[in-house]
């Protein structure tokens, strides 16, 4: 309209100014141009609409084709995931897709065919619809037709016709309706489940079934593989309120799959979360936990005859598929049945004439279980030399090891084979075989020190066997003459992976044993839960015998056997597994079990036929060692315990030679056995001097021994316990003097035959100075690894579990003989302070007022100040005999200010020092020697005699 009117207005205005008629031509030209433009626009719009219609029709056809292709793919996926029962019934016996389902995971079953909701999603472009709309007359038609087409696309994409209607059987399926139709549909579902789930994984448990809905399932291999359980019901299908159910129970545990049929919905149990009604030729989902109610569908039917034929097919398939898996083997077999061949109770399970006879070294066979062809025997010499046993918890690994060991013990005497048992879990697994005479050692609860000892002992055994072969000039144990006694050694390790992960150096040892074991007569049986990755290739390469019980995944089975068969062993069959001998085929085996009575009987029988054997594996040193267990040694050596020498397979006396070893320093933490060690040395030596634990007794004892040494007295042993505690009791001045005396004794004593044995809890302070003068050191248990290293021990030797008396002597593990601790030495008390009649003494006390009352019994008490005031400085000190004694009391400062009186008294009478410091004593006594230390400075005094002698005396209370 603007294009039509604007030129007319413009022309009128121009005519008003110009009054020219030619201007009016523009008024006509404008509308003509506007009408022409409008006509051209409409023409182009109709052309564009026709082109858009062609494009839309083409895209619509393409979308329909894409939807159909997506529906075909979706339909094929559903058919593949849940094939119809008719296809399953006619499938080949060796159907590769049969029994691929896993109990406990999604179990998709097909109910029939119908329209379902499709997973195809239409990606709409709303903008294209808006752009395709045109104004005026075409607006209404173009707006409706594309939207109607899009609605059709949405409907076509969202619905899938002629598609399988599927549900997850784990939800529990219940059917009700007409009896014949419901039975046929339930049979169809049961056929699918039987084809999906392996007989090795599930059992069928059928309820009372008068209507014979599921009677055909008795012919399935699932029923023969396990027990069938009856469940009491309200009634039976076909009776009012009755129903029948089929229960499929996973052998590994978990929720069972339930399939029920009933006359009405109310009769179905709550466990059926999916409910289907069947009416005539149509069925409909009545209940589903996802509120999924599609349109009625055509159900799949299977007749009783078809199901019976299908069960026969599955039986044939099971015989072909599970023959190599031992499906027909007994669930349990005992070692008595295998070895005694039906021996009656009370008979030995080993009564063949070959049993327990001395055999040649070319075989080490034992019957350990039963296979498809009968009893199975394994020969470690011919088929080994080593074996790997894998299996998860509860599969029977420990029982396998016990059975294998007992079978060998029943067949061979200890002169032919010995057992070394290693159990990282505590040793309970090998309890039935620990008493066998063949068992030369049981290694449990390893710590770093125990692991190191195990390595050294086994390396020593390798060297010993190599030397025996070299002396006999043969290359292997099989070539040794029978008169050369060298039994084969079988090392059985339970939980090898746990041991090797805690002690990585064990892998190198076992790799060496695996490589050299064949010629030396050493065999390994390594048991672990996860063989994959836990046993190195260097060991596996020498383990030709492979045993796998039930494992959790295919990778563990493949690691041992090269196949995944062991991953499918039922959980309810402990001892069921597979055996691989070298490059032969994998064979199923049911491993024999052994009761306590059988183990005790074989042990008793073996003990009766055994002879003494050499034990290549020595037991650890005992926690308590009696002195009678230590061999005597020539003098002057002192055998105070045993030294463990695993690298030589020996335990020799721990010998201390005082002539060459000098002083002995024993260090250990609290309750490490220091006092017991000291008592042991005191028991084994002569002329022993025990240093008391109090400062007075210790000072006097060390001073006396040092004086005797310097005087050339008879040699002796001076024993001092807990030096660090004793030193802490001295005052700083006396501590230095005491340590100096000890150091002098440590240097001078060994030259005259006098030896110190000193113990301490820690190497610190002045104790370290004394320890440096001790040529020999016995390290007992320390508080932590750092302390152990600081006293000279190896970090790898530290163990917080050492018993009292356990330690290291010359770097080797030692156990000191046990002795009762030495009795506490009672130090003689100082005599009471006395004064003769007519005598005079001076008392120097830091607290004269406090002891005045305690001195009154000695005589007349006069203070030094009073004496000076009354008598003067030059008054003589002597009094007439028979007169009352005089006691002159003063503090150190008063006596220092009266040198004349002190000197006169010092020359003719005793001076008593009470509670004075060493400095005050030296100043007044005018001597360099320290006063002897006092246990109780308040009750004990030091008396200085005129001749310079010092002694202690007590004050009467």
Coordinates of N, CA, C and O in Angstrom, one line a residue, residues 833-924:
X833 N 77.2 -43.2 113.9 CA 78.3 -42.3 114.3 C 78.4 -42.3 115.8 O 77.4 -42.1 116.5
X834 N 79.6 -42.5 116.3 CA 79.9 -42.6 117.8 C 81.1 -41.7 118.1 O 82.0 -41.5 117.3
X835 N 81.2 -41.3 119.4 CA 82.3 -40.4 119.8 C 82.7 -41.0 121.2 O 81.9 -41.1 122.1
X836 N 84.0 -41.2 121.3 CA 84.6 -41.7 122.6 C 84.5 -40.7 123.7 O 84.5 -39.5 123.4
X837 N 84.6 -41.2 124.9 CA 84.5 -40.3 126.1 C 85.7 -39.3 126.1 O 86.9 -39.7 125.9
X838 N 85.4 -38.1 126.3 CA 86.5 -37.1 126.3 C 86.9 -36.6 125.0 O 87.8 -35.8 124.8
X839 N 86.3 -37.1 123.9 CA 86.7 -36.7 122.6 C 86.0 -35.5 122.1 O 85.1 -35.0 122.7
X840 N 86.5 -35.0 121.0 CA 86.0 -33.8 120.4 C 85.9 -34.0 118.9 O 86.9 -34.5 118.2
X841 N 84.8 -33.7 118.2 CA 84.6 -33.7 116.8 C 84.0 -32.4 116.3 O 83.3 -31.7 117.0
X842 N 84.3 -32.2 115.0 CA 83.7 -31.1 114.3 C 82.7 -31.5 113.3 O 82.9 -32.5 112.6
X843 N 81.6 -30.9 113.3 CA 80.5 -31.3 112.3 C 80.2 -30.1 111.4 O 79.9 -29.0 111.9
X844 N 80.4 -30.4 110.1 CA 80.2 -29.4 109.1 C 78.9 -29.8 108.4 O 78.8 -30.8 107.8
X845 N 77.9 -28.9 108.5 CA 76.5 -29.3 108.0 C 76.0 -28.0 107.3 O 76.0 -26.9 107.9
X846 N 75.4 -28.2 106.2 CA 74.7 -27.1 105.5 C 73.5 -26.7 106.2 O 73.0 -25.6 106.0
X847 N 72.9 -27.6 107.1 CA 71.7 -27.3 107.9 C 72.0 -27.7 109.3 O 71.5 -28.7 109.8
X848 N 72.8 -27.0 110.0 CA 73.2 -27.4 111.4 C 72.0 -27.5 112.4 O 71.9 -28.3 113.3
X849 N 71.0 -26.6 112.2 CA 69.9 -26.5 113.1 C 69.1 -27.8 113.0 O 68.4 -28.2 114.0
X850 N 69.0 -28.4 111.8 CA 68.1 -29.5 111.6 C 68.7 -30.8 112.2 O 67.9 -31.8 112.5
X851 N 70.0 -30.9 112.4 CA 70.6 -32.1 112.9 C 71.0 -32.0 114.4 O 71.6 -32.9 114.9
X852 N 70.8 -30.8 115.0 CA 71.2 -30.6 116.3 C 70.7 -31.7 117.3 O 71.4 -32.2 118.1
X853 N 69.4 -32.0 117.1 CA 68.7 -32.9 118.0 C 69.3 -34.3 117.8 O 69.3 -35.1 118.7
X854 N 69.8 -34.6 116.6 CA 70.3 -35.9 116.3 C 71.7 -36.1 116.7 O 72.2 -37.2 116.8
X855 N 72.4 -35.0 117.1 CA 73.8 -35.1 117.6 C 73.9 -35.1 119.1 O 75.0 -35.3 119.7
X856 N 72.7 -34.8 119.8 CA 72.8 -34.7 121.3 C 73.2 -36.0 122.0 O 73.7 -35.9 123.1
X857 N 72.9 -37.1 121.4 CA 73.3 -38.4 122.0 C 74.8 -38.6 122.0 O 75.3 -39.5 122.7
X858 N 75.5 -37.8 121.1 CA 77.0 -38.0 121.0 C 77.7 -37.3 122.2 O 78.8 -37.7 122.6
X859 N 77.2 -36.2 122.6 CA 77.8 -35.4 123.6 C 77.3 -34.0 123.7 O 76.2 -33.7 123.2
X860 N 78.1 -33.1 124.3 CA 77.7 -31.7 124.5 C 77.8 -31.0 123.1 O 78.8 -31.0 122.5
X861 N 76.7 -30.4 122.8 CA 76.6 -29.7 121.5 C 77.0 -28.2 121.7 O 76.4 -27.5 122.5
X862 N 78.0 -27.8 120.9 CA 78.4 -26.4 121.0 C 78.5 -25.9 119.5 O 79.2 -26.5 118.7
X863 N 77.9 -24.7 119.3 CA 78.1 -24.2 117.9 C 79.4 -23.6 117.8 O 80.1 -23.2 118.8
X864 N 79.9 -23.5 116.6 CA 81.2 -23.0 116.3 C 81.3 -21.5 116.8 O 82.4 -21.1 117.3
X865 N 80.3 -20.8 116.5 CA 80.3 -19.4 116.9 C 80.4 -19.2 118.5 O 81.1 -18.4 119.0
X866 N 79.6 -20.1 119.2 CA 79.7 -20.0 120.6 C 81.0 -20.4 121.2 O 81.5 -19.9 122.1
X867 N 81.6 -21.4 120.5 CA 82.9 -21.9 120.9 C 84.0 -20.8 120.8 O 84.8 -20.5 121.7
X868 N 83.9 -20.1 119.7 CA 84.9 -19.0 119.5 C 84.7 -17.8 120.4 O 85.6 -17.2 120.9
X869 N 83.4 -17.5 120.8 CA 83.1 -16.4 121.7 C 83.6 -16.8 123.1 O 84.1 -15.9 123.8
X870 N 83.4 -18.0 123.5 CA 83.7 -18.4 124.9 C 85.1 -18.7 125.1 O 85.7 -18.4 126.1
X871 N 85.8 -19.4 124.2 CA 87.1 -19.9 124.4 C 88.2 -19.1 123.6 O 89.3 -19.2 124.0
X872 N 87.7 -18.5 122.5 CA 88.7 -17.8 121.7 C 89.3 -18.7 120.7 O 89.2 -19.9 120.8
X873 N 90.0 -18.1 119.8 CA 90.5 -18.9 118.6 C 91.6 -19.8 119.1 O 91.8 -20.9 118.5
X874 N 92.4 -19.5 120.1 CA 93.6 -20.3 120.5 C 93.3 -21.2 121.6 O 94.3 -21.9 122.1
X875 N 92.1 -21.4 122.0 CA 91.8 -22.3 123.1 C 92.0 -23.7 122.6 O 91.6 -24.1 121.5
X876 N 92.7 -24.5 123.4 CA 92.9 -25.9 123.0 C 91.6 -26.7 123.0 O 90.7 -26.4 123.7
X877 N 91.6 -27.7 122.0 CA 90.4 -28.5 121.8 C 90.3 -29.7 122.7 O 89.2 -30.3 122.9
X878 N 91.3 -30.1 123.3 CA 91.2 -31.3 124.1 C 90.5 -31.1 125.4 O 90.5 -30.0 126.0
X879 N 89.9 -32.1 126.0 CA 89.3 -32.1 127.2 C 89.8 -33.3 128.1 O 90.4 -34.2 127.5
X880 N 89.5 -33.2 129.3 CA 89.9 -34.3 130.2 C 89.2 -35.6 129.8 O 88.0 -35.6 129.5
X881 N 89.9 -36.7 129.9 CA 89.3 -38.0 129.7 C 88.2 -38.2 130.8 O 88.4 -37.9 131.9
X882 N 87.2 -38.8 130.4 CA 86.1 -39.1 131.3 C 85.1 -38.0 131.3 O 84.0 -38.2 131.9
X883 N 85.5 -36.9 130.7 CA 84.5 -35.8 130.7 C 83.5 -36.1 129.5 O 83.8 -36.9 128.6
X884 N 82.5 -35.3 129.4 CA 81.5 -35.5 128.3 C 82.1 -35.0 127.0 O 82.8 -34.0 126.9
X885 N 81.9 -35.8 125.9 CA 82.4 -35.4 124.6 C 81.8 -34.1 124.1 O 80.7 -33.8 124.5
X886 N 82.6 -33.4 123.3 CA 82.1 -32.1 122.8 C 81.9 -32.3 121.2 O 82.8 -32.8 120.5
X887 N 80.8 -31.8 120.8 CA 80.5 -31.8 119.3 C 80.3 -30.3 118.9 O 79.4 -29.6 119.4
X888 N 81.3 -29.9 118.1 CA 81.3 -28.5 117.6 C 80.6 -28.5 116.2 O 81.1 -29.1 115.3
X889 N 79.5 -27.8 116.1 CA 78.6 -27.8 114.9 C 78.7 -26.4 114.3 O 78.5 -25.4 115.0
X890 N 78.9 -26.4 112.9 CA 78.8 -25.1 112.2 C 78.6 -25.4 110.7 O 78.8 -26.5 110.2
X891 N 78.2 -24.3 110.0 CA 77.9 -24.5 108.6 C 79.3 -24.3 107.8 O 80.3 -23.9 108.4
X892 N 79.4 -24.6 106.6 CA 80.6 -24.5 105.8 C 81.3 -23.1 105.9 O 82.5 -23.0 106.0
X893 N 80.5 -22.1 105.8 CA 81.0 -20.7 105.8 C 81.7 -20.4 107.2 O 82.7 -19.8 107.3
X894 N 81.0 -20.9 108.3 CA 81.6 -20.6 109.6 C 82.9 -21.3 109.8 O 83.9 -20.8 110.4
X895 N 83.0 -22.6 109.3 CA 84.2 -23.3 109.4 C 85.3 -22.7 108.5 O 86.5 -22.7 108.9
X896 N 85.0 -22.2 107.4 CA 86.0 -21.6 106.5 C 86.5 -20.3 107.2 O 87.7 -19.9 106.9
X897 N 85.7 -19.6 108.0 CA 86.2 -18.4 108.6 C 87.0 -18.7 109.9 O 87.4 -17.8 110.6
X898 N 87.1 -20.0 110.3 CA 87.8 -20.4 111.5 C 88.9 -21.4 111.1 O 88.8 -22.6 111.5
X899 N 89.9 -21.1 110.3 CA 90.9 -22.0 109.9 C 91.7 -22.6 111.0 O 92.1 -23.7 110.9
X900 N 92.0 -21.8 112.0 CA 92.8 -22.3 113.1 C 92.2 -23.4 113.9 O 92.7 -24.5 114.1
X901 N 90.9 -23.2 114.2 CA 90.1 -24.3 114.9 C 90.0 -25.5 114.0 O 90.2 -26.6 114.5
X902 N 89.7 -25.3 112.7 CA 89.5 -26.4 111.8 C 90.8 -27.2 111.7 O 90.9 -28.4 111.7
X903 N 92.0 -26.5 111.5 CA 93.2 -27.1 111.4 C 93.6 -27.9 112.6 O 94.1 -29.1 112.5
X904 N 93.4 -27.3 113.8 CA 93.7 -28.0 115.1 C 92.9 -29.3 115.2 O 93.3 -30.4 115.6
X905 N 91.6 -29.1 114.9 CA 90.7 -30.3 115.0 C 91.0 -31.3 114.0 O 90.9 -32.5 114.3
X906 N 91.3 -30.9 112.8 CA 91.7 -31.8 111.7 C 92.9 -32.7 112.0 O 92.9 -33.9 111.6
X907 N 93.8 -32.2 112.8 CA 95.0 -32.9 113.1 C 94.8 -33.9 114.2 O 95.6 -34.9 114.2
X908 N 93.9 -33.8 115.0 CA 93.7 -34.7 116.2 C 92.4 -35.4 116.3 O 92.3 -36.3 117.1
X909 N 91.4 -35.0 115.5 CA 90.1 -35.6 115.7 C 89.4 -35.7 114.3 O 89.9 -35.3 113.3
X910 N 88.2 -36.3 114.3 CA 87.5 -36.6 113.1 C 86.6 -35.4 112.8 O 86.2 -34.6 113.6
X911 N 86.5 -35.2 111.4 CA 85.6 -34.1 110.9 C 84.4 -34.8 110.2 O 84.6 -35.7 109.4
X912 N 83.2 -34.5 110.6 CA 82.0 -35.1 110.1 C 81.4 -34.1 109.1 O 81.1 -32.9 109.5
X913 N 81.1 -34.6 107.8 CA 80.5 -33.7 106.8 C 79.0 -34.2 106.6 O 78.8 -35.4 106.3
X914 N 78.1 -33.3 106.7 CA 76.7 -33.6 106.5 C 76.1 -32.7 105.5 O 76.1 -31.5 105.6
X915 N 75.5 -33.3 104.4 CA 74.8 -32.6 103.4 C 75.6 -31.5 102.8 O 75.1 -30.4 102.5
X916 N 76.9 -31.7 102.6 CA 77.8 -30.8 102.0 C 78.0 -31.1 100.5 O 78.1 -32.3 100.2
X917 N 78.3 -30.1 99.7 CA 78.6 -30.3 98.3 C 80.0 -30.8 98.2 O 80.8 -30.5 99.1
X918 N 80.4 -31.4 97.1 CA 81.8 -31.8 96.9 C 82.8 -30.7 97.0 O 83.9 -30.8 97.5
X919 N 82.3 -29.5 96.5 CA 83.2 -28.3 96.5 C 83.5 -27.9 98.0 O 84.6 -27.6 98.4
X920 N 82.4 -27.9 98.8 CA 82.6 -27.5 100.2 C 83.5 -28.5 100.9 O 84.3 -28.2 101.8
X921 N 83.3 -29.8 100.6 CA 84.1 -30.9 101.2 C 85.6 -30.7 100.9 O 86.4 -30.7 101.8
X922 N 85.9 -30.5 99.6 CA 87.3 -30.3 99.2 C 87.9 -29.1 99.8 O 89.1 -29.1 100.2
X923 N 87.1 -28.0 99.9 CA 87.7 -26.8 100.5 C 88.0 -26.9 102.0 O 89.0 -26.4 102.5
X924 N 87.2 -27.6 102.7 CA 87.4 -27.8 104.2 C 88.3 -28.9 104.5 O 89.2 -28.9 105.4

